[in-house]
PDB file of C-alpha atoms in Angstrom:
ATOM      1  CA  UNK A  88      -1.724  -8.973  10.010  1.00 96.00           C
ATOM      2  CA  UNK A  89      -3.630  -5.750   8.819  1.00 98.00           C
ATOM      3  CA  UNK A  90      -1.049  -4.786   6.237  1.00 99.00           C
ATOM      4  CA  UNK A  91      -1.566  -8.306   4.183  1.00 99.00           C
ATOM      5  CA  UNK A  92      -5.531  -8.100   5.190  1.00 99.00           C
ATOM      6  CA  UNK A  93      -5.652  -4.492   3.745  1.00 99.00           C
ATOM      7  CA  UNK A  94      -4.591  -5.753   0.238  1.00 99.00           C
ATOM      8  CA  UNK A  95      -7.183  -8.394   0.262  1.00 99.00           C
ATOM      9  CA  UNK A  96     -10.081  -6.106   1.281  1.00 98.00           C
ATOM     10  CA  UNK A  97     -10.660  -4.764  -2.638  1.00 98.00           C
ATOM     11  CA  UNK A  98     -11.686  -8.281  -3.571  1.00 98.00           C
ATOM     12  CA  UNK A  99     -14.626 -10.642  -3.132  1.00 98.00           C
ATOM     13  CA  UNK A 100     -12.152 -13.336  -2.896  1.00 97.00           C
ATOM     14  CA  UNK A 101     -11.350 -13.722   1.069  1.00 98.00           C
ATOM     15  CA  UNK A 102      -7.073 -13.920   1.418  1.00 99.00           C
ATOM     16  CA  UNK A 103      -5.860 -17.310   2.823  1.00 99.00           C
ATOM     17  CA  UNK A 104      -2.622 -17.354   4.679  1.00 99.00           C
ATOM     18  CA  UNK A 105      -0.926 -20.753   3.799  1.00 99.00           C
ATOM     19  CA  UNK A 106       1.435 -22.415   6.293  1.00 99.00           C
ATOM     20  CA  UNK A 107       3.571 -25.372   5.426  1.00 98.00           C
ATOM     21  CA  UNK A 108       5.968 -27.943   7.908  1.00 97.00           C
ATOM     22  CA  UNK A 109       8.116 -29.959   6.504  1.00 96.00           C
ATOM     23  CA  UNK A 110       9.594 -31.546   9.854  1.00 93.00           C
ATOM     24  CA  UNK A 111      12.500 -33.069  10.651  1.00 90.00           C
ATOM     25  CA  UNK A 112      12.613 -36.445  12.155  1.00 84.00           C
ATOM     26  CA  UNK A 113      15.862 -35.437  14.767  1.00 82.00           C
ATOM     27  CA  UNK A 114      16.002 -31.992  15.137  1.00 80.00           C
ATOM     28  CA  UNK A 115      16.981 -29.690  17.927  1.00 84.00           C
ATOM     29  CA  UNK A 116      18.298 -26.515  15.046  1.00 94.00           C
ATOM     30  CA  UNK A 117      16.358 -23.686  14.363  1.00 97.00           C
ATOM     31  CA  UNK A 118      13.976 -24.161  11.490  1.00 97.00           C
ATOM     32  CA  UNK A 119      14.365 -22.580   7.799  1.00 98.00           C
ATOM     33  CA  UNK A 120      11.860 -19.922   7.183  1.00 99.00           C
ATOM     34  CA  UNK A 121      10.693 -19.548   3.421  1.00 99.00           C
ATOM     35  CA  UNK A 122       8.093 -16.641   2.734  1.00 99.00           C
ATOM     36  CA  UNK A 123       6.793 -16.564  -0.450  1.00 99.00           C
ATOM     37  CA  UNK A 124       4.220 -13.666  -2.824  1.00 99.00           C
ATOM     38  CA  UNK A 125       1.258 -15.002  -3.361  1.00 99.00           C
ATOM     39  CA  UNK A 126      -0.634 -12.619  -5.539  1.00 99.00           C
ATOM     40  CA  UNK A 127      -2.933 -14.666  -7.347  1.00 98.00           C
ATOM     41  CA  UNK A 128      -3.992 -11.589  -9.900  1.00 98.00           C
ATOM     42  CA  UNK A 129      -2.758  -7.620  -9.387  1.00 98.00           C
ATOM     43  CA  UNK A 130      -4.501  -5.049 -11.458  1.00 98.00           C
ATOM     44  CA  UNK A 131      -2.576  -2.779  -9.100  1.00 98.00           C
ATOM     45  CA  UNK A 132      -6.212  -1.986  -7.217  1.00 98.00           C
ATOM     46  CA  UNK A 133      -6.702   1.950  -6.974  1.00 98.00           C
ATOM     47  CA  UNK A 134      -3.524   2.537  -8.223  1.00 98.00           C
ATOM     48  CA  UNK A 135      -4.515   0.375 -11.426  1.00 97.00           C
ATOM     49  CA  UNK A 136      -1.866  -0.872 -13.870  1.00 96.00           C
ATOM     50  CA  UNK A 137      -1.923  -0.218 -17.312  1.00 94.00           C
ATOM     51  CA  UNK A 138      -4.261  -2.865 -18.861  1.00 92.00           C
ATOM     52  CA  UNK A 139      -1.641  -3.700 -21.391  1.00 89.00           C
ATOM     53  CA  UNK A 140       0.387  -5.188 -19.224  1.00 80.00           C
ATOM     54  CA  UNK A 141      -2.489  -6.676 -16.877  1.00 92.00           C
ATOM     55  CA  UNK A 142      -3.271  -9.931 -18.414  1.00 89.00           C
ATOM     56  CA  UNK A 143       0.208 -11.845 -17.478  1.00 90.00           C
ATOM     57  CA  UNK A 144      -0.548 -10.424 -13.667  1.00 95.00           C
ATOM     58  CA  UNK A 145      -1.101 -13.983 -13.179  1.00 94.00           C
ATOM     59  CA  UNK A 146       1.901 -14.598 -12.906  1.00 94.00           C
ATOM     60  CA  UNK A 147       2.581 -12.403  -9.748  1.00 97.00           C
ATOM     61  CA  UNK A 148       2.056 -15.633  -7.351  1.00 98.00           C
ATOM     62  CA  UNK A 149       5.003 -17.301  -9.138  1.00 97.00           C
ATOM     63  CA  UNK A 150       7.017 -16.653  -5.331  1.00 98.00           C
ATOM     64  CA  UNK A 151       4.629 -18.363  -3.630  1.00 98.00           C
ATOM     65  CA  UNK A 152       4.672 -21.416  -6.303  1.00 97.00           C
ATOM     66  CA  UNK A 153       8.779 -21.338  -5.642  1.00 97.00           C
ATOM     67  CA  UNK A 154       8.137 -21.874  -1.728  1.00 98.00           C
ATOM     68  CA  UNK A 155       5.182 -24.548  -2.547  1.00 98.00           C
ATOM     69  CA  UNK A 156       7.488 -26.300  -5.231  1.00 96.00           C
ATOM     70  CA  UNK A 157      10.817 -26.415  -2.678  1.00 96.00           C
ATOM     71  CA  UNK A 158       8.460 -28.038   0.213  1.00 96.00           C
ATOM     72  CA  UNK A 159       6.975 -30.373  -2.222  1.00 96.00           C
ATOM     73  CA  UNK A 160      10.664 -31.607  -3.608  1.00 94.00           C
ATOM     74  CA  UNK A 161      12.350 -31.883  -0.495  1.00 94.00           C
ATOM     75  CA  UNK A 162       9.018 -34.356   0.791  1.00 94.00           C
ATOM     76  CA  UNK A 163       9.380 -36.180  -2.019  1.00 93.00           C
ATOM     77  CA  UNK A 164      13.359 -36.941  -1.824  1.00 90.00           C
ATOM     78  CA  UNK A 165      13.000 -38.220   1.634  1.00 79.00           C
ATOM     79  CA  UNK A 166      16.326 -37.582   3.051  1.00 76.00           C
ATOM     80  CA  UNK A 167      16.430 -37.206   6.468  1.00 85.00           C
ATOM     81  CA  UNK A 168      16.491 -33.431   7.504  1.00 89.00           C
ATOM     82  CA  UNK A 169      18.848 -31.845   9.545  1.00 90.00           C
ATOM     83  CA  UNK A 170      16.209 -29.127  10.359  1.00 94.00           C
ATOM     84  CA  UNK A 171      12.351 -28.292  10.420  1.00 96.00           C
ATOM     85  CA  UNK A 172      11.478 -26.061   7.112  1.00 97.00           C
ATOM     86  CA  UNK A 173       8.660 -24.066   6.990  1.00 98.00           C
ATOM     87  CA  UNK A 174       7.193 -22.475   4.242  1.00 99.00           C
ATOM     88  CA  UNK A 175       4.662 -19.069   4.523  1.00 99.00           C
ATOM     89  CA  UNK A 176       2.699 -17.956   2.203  1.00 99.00           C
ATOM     90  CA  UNK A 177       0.452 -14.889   1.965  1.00 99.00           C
ATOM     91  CA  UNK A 178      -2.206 -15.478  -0.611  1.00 99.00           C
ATOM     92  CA  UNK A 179      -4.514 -12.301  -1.935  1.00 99.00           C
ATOM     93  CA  UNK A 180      -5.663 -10.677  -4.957  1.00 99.00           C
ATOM     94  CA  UNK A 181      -5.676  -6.883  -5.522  1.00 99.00           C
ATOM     95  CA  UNK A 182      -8.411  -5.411  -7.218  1.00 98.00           C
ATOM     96  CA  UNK A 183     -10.194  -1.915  -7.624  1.00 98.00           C
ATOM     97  CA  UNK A 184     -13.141  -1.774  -5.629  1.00 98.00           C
ATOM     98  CA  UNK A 185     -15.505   0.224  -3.473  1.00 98.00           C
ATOM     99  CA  UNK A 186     -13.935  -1.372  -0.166  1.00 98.00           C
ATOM    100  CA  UNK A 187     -10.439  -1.587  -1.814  1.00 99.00           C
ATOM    101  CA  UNK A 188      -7.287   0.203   0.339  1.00 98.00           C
ATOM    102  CA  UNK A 189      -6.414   3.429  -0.969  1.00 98.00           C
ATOM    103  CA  UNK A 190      -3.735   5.560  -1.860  1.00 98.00           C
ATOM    104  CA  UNK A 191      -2.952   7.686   1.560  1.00 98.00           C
ATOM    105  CA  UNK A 192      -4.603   5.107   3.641  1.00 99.00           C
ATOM    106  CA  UNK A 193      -2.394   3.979   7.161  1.00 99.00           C
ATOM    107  CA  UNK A 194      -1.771   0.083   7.626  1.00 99.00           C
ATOM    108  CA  UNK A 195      -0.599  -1.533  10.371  1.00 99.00           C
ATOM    109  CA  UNK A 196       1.796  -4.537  10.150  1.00 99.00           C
ATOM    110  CA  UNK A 197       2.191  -7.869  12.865  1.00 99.00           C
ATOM    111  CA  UNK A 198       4.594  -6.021  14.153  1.00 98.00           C
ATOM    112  CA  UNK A 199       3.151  -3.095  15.004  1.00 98.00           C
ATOM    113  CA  UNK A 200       4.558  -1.021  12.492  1.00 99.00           C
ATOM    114  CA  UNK A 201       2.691   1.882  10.821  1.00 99.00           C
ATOM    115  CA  UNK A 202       2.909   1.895   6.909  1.00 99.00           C
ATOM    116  CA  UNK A 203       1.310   4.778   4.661  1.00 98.00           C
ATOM    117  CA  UNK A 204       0.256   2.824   1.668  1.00 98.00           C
ATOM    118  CA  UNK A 205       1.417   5.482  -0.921  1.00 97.00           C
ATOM    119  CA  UNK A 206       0.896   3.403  -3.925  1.00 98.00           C
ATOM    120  CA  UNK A 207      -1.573   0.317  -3.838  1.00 99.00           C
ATOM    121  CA  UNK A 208       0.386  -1.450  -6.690  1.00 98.00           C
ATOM    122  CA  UNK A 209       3.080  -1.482  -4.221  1.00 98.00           C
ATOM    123  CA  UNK A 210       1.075  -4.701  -2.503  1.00 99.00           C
ATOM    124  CA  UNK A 211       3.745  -7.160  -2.774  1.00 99.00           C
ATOM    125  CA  UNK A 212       6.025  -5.916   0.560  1.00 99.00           C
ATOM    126  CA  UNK A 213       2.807  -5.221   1.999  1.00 99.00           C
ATOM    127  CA  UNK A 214       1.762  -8.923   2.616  1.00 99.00           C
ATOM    128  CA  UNK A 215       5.528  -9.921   2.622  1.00 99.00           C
ATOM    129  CA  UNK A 216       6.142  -7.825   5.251  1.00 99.00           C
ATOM    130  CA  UNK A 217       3.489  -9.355   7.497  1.00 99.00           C
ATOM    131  CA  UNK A 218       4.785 -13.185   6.348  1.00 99.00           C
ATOM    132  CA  UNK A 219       8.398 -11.747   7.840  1.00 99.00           C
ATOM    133  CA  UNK A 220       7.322 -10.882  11.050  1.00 99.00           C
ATOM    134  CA  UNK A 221       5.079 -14.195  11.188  1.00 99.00           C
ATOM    135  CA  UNK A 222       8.668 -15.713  10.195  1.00 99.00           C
ATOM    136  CA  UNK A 223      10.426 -14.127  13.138  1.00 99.00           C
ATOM    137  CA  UNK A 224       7.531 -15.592  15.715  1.00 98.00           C
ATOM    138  CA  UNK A 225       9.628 -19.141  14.432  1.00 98.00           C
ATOM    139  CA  UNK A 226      13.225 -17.920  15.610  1.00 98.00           C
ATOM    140  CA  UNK A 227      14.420 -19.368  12.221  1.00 98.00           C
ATOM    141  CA  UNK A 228      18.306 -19.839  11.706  1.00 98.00           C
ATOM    142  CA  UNK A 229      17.692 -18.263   8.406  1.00 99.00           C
ATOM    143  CA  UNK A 230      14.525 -16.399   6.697  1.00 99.00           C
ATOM    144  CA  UNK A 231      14.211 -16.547   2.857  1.00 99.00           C
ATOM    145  CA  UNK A 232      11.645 -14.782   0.934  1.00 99.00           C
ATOM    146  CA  UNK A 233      11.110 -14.757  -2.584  1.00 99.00           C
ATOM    147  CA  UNK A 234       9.098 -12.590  -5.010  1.00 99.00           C
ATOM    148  CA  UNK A 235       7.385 -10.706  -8.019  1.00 98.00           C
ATOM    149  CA  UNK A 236       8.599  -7.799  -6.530  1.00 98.00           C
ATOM    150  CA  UNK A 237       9.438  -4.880  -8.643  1.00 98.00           C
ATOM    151  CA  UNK A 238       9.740  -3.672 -12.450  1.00 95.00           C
ATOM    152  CA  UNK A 239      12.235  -1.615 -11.453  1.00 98.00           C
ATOM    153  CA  UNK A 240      14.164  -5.314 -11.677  1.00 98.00           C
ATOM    154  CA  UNK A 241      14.152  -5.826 -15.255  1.00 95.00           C
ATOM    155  CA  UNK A 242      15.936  -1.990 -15.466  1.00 96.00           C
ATOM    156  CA  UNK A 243      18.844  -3.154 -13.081  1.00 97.00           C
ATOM    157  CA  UNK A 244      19.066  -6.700 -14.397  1.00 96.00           C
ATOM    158  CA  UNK A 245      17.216  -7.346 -17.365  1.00 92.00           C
ATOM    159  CA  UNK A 246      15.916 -10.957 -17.531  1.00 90.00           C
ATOM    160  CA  UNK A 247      19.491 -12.031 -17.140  1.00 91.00           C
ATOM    161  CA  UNK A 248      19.239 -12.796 -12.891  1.00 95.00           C
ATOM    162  CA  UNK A 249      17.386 -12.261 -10.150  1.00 97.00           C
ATOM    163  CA  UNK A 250      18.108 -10.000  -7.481  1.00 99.00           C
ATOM    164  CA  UNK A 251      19.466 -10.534  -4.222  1.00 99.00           C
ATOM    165  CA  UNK A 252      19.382  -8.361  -1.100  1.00 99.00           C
ATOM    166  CA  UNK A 253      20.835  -9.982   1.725  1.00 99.00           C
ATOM    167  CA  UNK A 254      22.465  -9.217   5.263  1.00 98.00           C
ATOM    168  CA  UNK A 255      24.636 -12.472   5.262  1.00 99.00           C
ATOM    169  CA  UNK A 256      27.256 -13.042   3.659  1.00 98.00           C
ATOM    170  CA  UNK A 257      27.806 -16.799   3.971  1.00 98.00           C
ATOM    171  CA  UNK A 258      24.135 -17.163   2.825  1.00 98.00           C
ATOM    172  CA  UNK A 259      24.584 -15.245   0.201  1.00 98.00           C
ATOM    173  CA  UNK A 260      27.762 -17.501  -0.877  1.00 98.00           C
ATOM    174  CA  UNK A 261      25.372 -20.571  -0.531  1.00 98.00           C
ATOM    175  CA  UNK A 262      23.063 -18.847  -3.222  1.00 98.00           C
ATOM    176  CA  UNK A 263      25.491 -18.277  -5.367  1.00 98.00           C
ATOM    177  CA  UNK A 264      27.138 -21.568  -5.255  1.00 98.00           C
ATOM    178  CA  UNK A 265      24.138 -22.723  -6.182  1.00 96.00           C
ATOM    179  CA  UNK A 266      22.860 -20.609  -8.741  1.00 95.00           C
ATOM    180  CA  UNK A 267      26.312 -21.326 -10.790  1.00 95.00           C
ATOM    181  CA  UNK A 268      25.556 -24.991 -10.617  1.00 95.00           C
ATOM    182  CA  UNK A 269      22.051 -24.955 -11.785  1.00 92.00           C
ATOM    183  CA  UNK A 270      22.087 -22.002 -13.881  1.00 90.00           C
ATOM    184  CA  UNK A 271      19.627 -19.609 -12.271  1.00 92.00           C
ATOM    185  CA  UNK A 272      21.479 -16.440 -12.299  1.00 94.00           C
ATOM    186  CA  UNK A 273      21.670 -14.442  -8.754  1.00 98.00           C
ATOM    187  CA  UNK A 274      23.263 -10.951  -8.430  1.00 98.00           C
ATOM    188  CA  UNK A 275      23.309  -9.205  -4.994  1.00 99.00           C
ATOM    189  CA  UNK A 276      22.386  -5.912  -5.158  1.00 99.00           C
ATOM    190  CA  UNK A 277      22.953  -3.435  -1.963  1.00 98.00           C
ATOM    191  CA  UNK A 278      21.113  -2.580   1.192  1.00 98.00           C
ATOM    192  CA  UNK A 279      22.525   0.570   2.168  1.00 98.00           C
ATOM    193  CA  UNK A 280      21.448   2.646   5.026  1.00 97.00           C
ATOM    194  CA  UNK A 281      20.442   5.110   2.236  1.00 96.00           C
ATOM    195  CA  UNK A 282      17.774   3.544   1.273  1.00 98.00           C
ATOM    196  CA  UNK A 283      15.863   2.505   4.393  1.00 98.00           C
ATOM    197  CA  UNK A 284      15.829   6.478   5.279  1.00 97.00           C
ATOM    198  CA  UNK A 285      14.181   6.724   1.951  1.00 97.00           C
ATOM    199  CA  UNK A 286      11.061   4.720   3.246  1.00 98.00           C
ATOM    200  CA  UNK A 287      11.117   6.258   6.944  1.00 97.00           C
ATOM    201  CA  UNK A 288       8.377   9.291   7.482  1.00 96.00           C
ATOM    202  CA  UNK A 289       7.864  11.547  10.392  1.00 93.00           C
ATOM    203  CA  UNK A 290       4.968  10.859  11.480  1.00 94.00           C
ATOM    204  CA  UNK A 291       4.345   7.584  10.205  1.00 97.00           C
ATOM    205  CA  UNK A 292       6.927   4.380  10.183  1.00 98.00           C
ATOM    206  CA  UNK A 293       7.237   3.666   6.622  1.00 98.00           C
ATOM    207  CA  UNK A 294       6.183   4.095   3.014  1.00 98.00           C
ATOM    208  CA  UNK A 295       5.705   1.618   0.953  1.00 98.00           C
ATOM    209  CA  UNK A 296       7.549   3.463  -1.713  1.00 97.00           C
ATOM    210  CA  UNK A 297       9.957   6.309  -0.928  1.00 96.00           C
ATOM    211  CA  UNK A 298      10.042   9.535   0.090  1.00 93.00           C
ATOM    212  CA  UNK A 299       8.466  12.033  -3.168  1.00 90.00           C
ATOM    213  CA  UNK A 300      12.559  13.155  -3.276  1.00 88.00           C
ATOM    214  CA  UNK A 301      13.356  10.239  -4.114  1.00 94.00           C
ATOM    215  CA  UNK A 302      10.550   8.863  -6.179  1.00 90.00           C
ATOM    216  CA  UNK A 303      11.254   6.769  -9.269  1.00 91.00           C
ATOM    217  CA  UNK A 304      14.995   5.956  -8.019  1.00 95.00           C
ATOM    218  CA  UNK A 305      16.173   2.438  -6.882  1.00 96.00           C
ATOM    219  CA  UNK A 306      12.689   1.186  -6.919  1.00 98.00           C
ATOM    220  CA  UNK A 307      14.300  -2.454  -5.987  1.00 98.00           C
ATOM    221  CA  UNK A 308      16.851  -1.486  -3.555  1.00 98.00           C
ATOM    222  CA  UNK A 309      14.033   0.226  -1.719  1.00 98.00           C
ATOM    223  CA  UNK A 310      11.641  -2.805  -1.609  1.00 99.00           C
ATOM    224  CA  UNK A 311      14.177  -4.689   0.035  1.00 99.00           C
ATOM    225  CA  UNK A 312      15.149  -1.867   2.638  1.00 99.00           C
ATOM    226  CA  UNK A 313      11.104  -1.486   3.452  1.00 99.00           C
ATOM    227  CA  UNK A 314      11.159  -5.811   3.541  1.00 99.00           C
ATOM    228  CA  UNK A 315      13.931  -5.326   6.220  1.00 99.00           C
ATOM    229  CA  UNK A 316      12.229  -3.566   8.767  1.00 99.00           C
ATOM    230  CA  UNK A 317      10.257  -6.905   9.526  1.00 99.00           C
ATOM    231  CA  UNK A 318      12.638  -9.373   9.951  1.00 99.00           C
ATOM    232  CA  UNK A 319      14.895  -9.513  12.940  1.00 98.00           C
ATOM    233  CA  UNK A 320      17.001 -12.447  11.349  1.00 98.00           C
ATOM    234  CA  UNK A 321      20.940 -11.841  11.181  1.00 98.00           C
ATOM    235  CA  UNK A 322      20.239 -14.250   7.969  1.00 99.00           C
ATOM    236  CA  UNK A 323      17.656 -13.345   5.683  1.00 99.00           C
ATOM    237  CA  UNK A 324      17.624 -13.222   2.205  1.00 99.00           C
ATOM    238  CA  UNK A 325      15.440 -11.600  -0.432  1.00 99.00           C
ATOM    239  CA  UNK A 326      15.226 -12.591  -4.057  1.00 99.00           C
ATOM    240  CA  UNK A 327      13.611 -10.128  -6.120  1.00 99.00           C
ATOM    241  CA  UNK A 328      12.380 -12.438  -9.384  1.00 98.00           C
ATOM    242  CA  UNK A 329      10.880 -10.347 -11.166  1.00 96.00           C
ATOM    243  CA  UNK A 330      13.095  -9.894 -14.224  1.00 93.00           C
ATOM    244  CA  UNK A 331      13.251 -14.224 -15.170  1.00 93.00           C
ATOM    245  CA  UNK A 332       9.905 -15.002 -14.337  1.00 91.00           C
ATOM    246  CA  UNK A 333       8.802 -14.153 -17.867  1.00 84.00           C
ATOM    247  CA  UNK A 334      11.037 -14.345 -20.886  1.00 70.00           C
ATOM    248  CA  UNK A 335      11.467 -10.867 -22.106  1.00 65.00           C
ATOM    249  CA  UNK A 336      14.251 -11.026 -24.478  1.00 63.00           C
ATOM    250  CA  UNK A 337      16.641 -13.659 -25.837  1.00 63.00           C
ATOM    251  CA  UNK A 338      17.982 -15.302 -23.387  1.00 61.00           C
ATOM    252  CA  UNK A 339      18.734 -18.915 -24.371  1.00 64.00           C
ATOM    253  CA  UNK A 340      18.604 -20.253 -20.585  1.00 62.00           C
ATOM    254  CA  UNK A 341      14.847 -19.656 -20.257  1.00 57.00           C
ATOM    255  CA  UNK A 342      11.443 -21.203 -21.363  1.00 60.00           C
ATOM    256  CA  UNK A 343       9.264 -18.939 -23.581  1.00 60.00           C
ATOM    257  CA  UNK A 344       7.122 -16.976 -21.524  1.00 56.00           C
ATOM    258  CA  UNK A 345       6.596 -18.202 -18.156  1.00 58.00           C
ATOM    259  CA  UNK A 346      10.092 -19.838 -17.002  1.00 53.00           C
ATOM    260  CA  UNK A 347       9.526 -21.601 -13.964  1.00 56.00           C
ATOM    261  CA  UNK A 348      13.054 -20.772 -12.501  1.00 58.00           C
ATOM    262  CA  UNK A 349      13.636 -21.000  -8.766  1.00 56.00           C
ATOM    263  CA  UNK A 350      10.521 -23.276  -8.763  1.00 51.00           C
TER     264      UNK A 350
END
């Protein structure tokens, strides 16, 4: 796992790699894979965020608190499973430091992959992409992953939904379905072709941002295309929550400040 290890290496804190069951009592399906962020503070590390926007990094774990929270509630209703579900989640903070990762340096993911780490406060698909091909090592019927992925969210989508990238379309009718009857907006966003050539290099797999053509341009669509080349699930999902984990603007739906939807 040396792509979710590398973003741990800035800080003193050593990265845990959480791994829940929830088993079913009859079960001969596949299991349901759930991989949540776990970013318990990001500064951004080298590439270090503004410090105006810094202190509410906190926050940037709130995935992995939706993966802990949907374990927890489906113990506690105790109906009988149809299948095993099995939550992941990567745990690390990024921080500035003398053995911090830096910009330029080459990662390489459980899968073998190689990754150029362009911009450190790109982190978030770094450890993700690891807790997908972790996932895969489960032959799950579907995978699920859910983060504080990208500002470039809240540009697309305001706090109004969170974003969905999926490559099945009965899943992603299932999330919708569901997301009209609890009121936790979802809007699916595309994975074209486009933009996984955007993160492919010569002589390197991936970026973790996009090619300098193409900087600054579908920053979300291209998170999800770099998440995709770790998952060989014909039924993953990823929901980019960036834009309602904090209330931004009016929205009447959502607590003040931290709004605990998909949790």
């Amino acid at each position: 796992m040396g792509a979710f290890l590398a973003v741990a290496q800035g800080s003193d804190q050593p990265p845990v790699f959480l791994e829940l069951h929830l088993s079913a009592k009859k079960s001969t399906k596949p299991p349901l894979c759930f991989v949540g962020k776990g970013v318990c503070f990001d500064s951004g590390g080298i590439s270090l965020k503004p410090s105006k926007s810094m202190g509410s990094m906190r926050f940037d774990m709130t995935g992995a608190a939706c993966v802990l929270s949907t374990i927890l509630t489906l113990a506690k209703l105790g109906s009988e499973l149809p299948f095993d579900v099995i939550g992941l989640i990567p745990l690390v903070e990024n921080l500035p430091s003398g053995k911090a990762i830096k910009p330029g340096d080459v990662v390489y993911a459980m899968n073998g992959m190689s990754i150029e780490v362009e911009n450190t406060d790109a982190e978030g698909r770094l450890i993700l992409a690891d807790g997908l091909c972790y996932a895969d090592t489960f032959k799950p019927s579907h995978v699920i992953d859910i983060a504080t992925l990208t500002g470039a969210i809240l540009v697309a989508l305001g706090d109004s939904a969170a974003g969905v990238f999926t490559n099945d379309k009965t899943l992603w009718k299932e999330i919708h379905k569901a997301a009209a009857n609890t009121g936790e907006r979802v809007w699916r966003l595309p994975l074209y072709k486009h933009f996984s050539e955007q993160v492919k290099l010569e002589s390197i797999d991936l970026c973790n941002t996009s090619k300098p053509s193409f900087q600054g341009l579908g920053g979300s669509c291209i998170a999800a295309a770099f998440l995709k080349e770790f998952t060989t699930s014909n039924s993953w999902m990823h929901i980019d929550i960036a834009g309602v984990v904090e209330r931004k603007g009016s929205n009447p739906l959502y607590n003040t400040s931290m709004t605990g939807l998909f949790s």
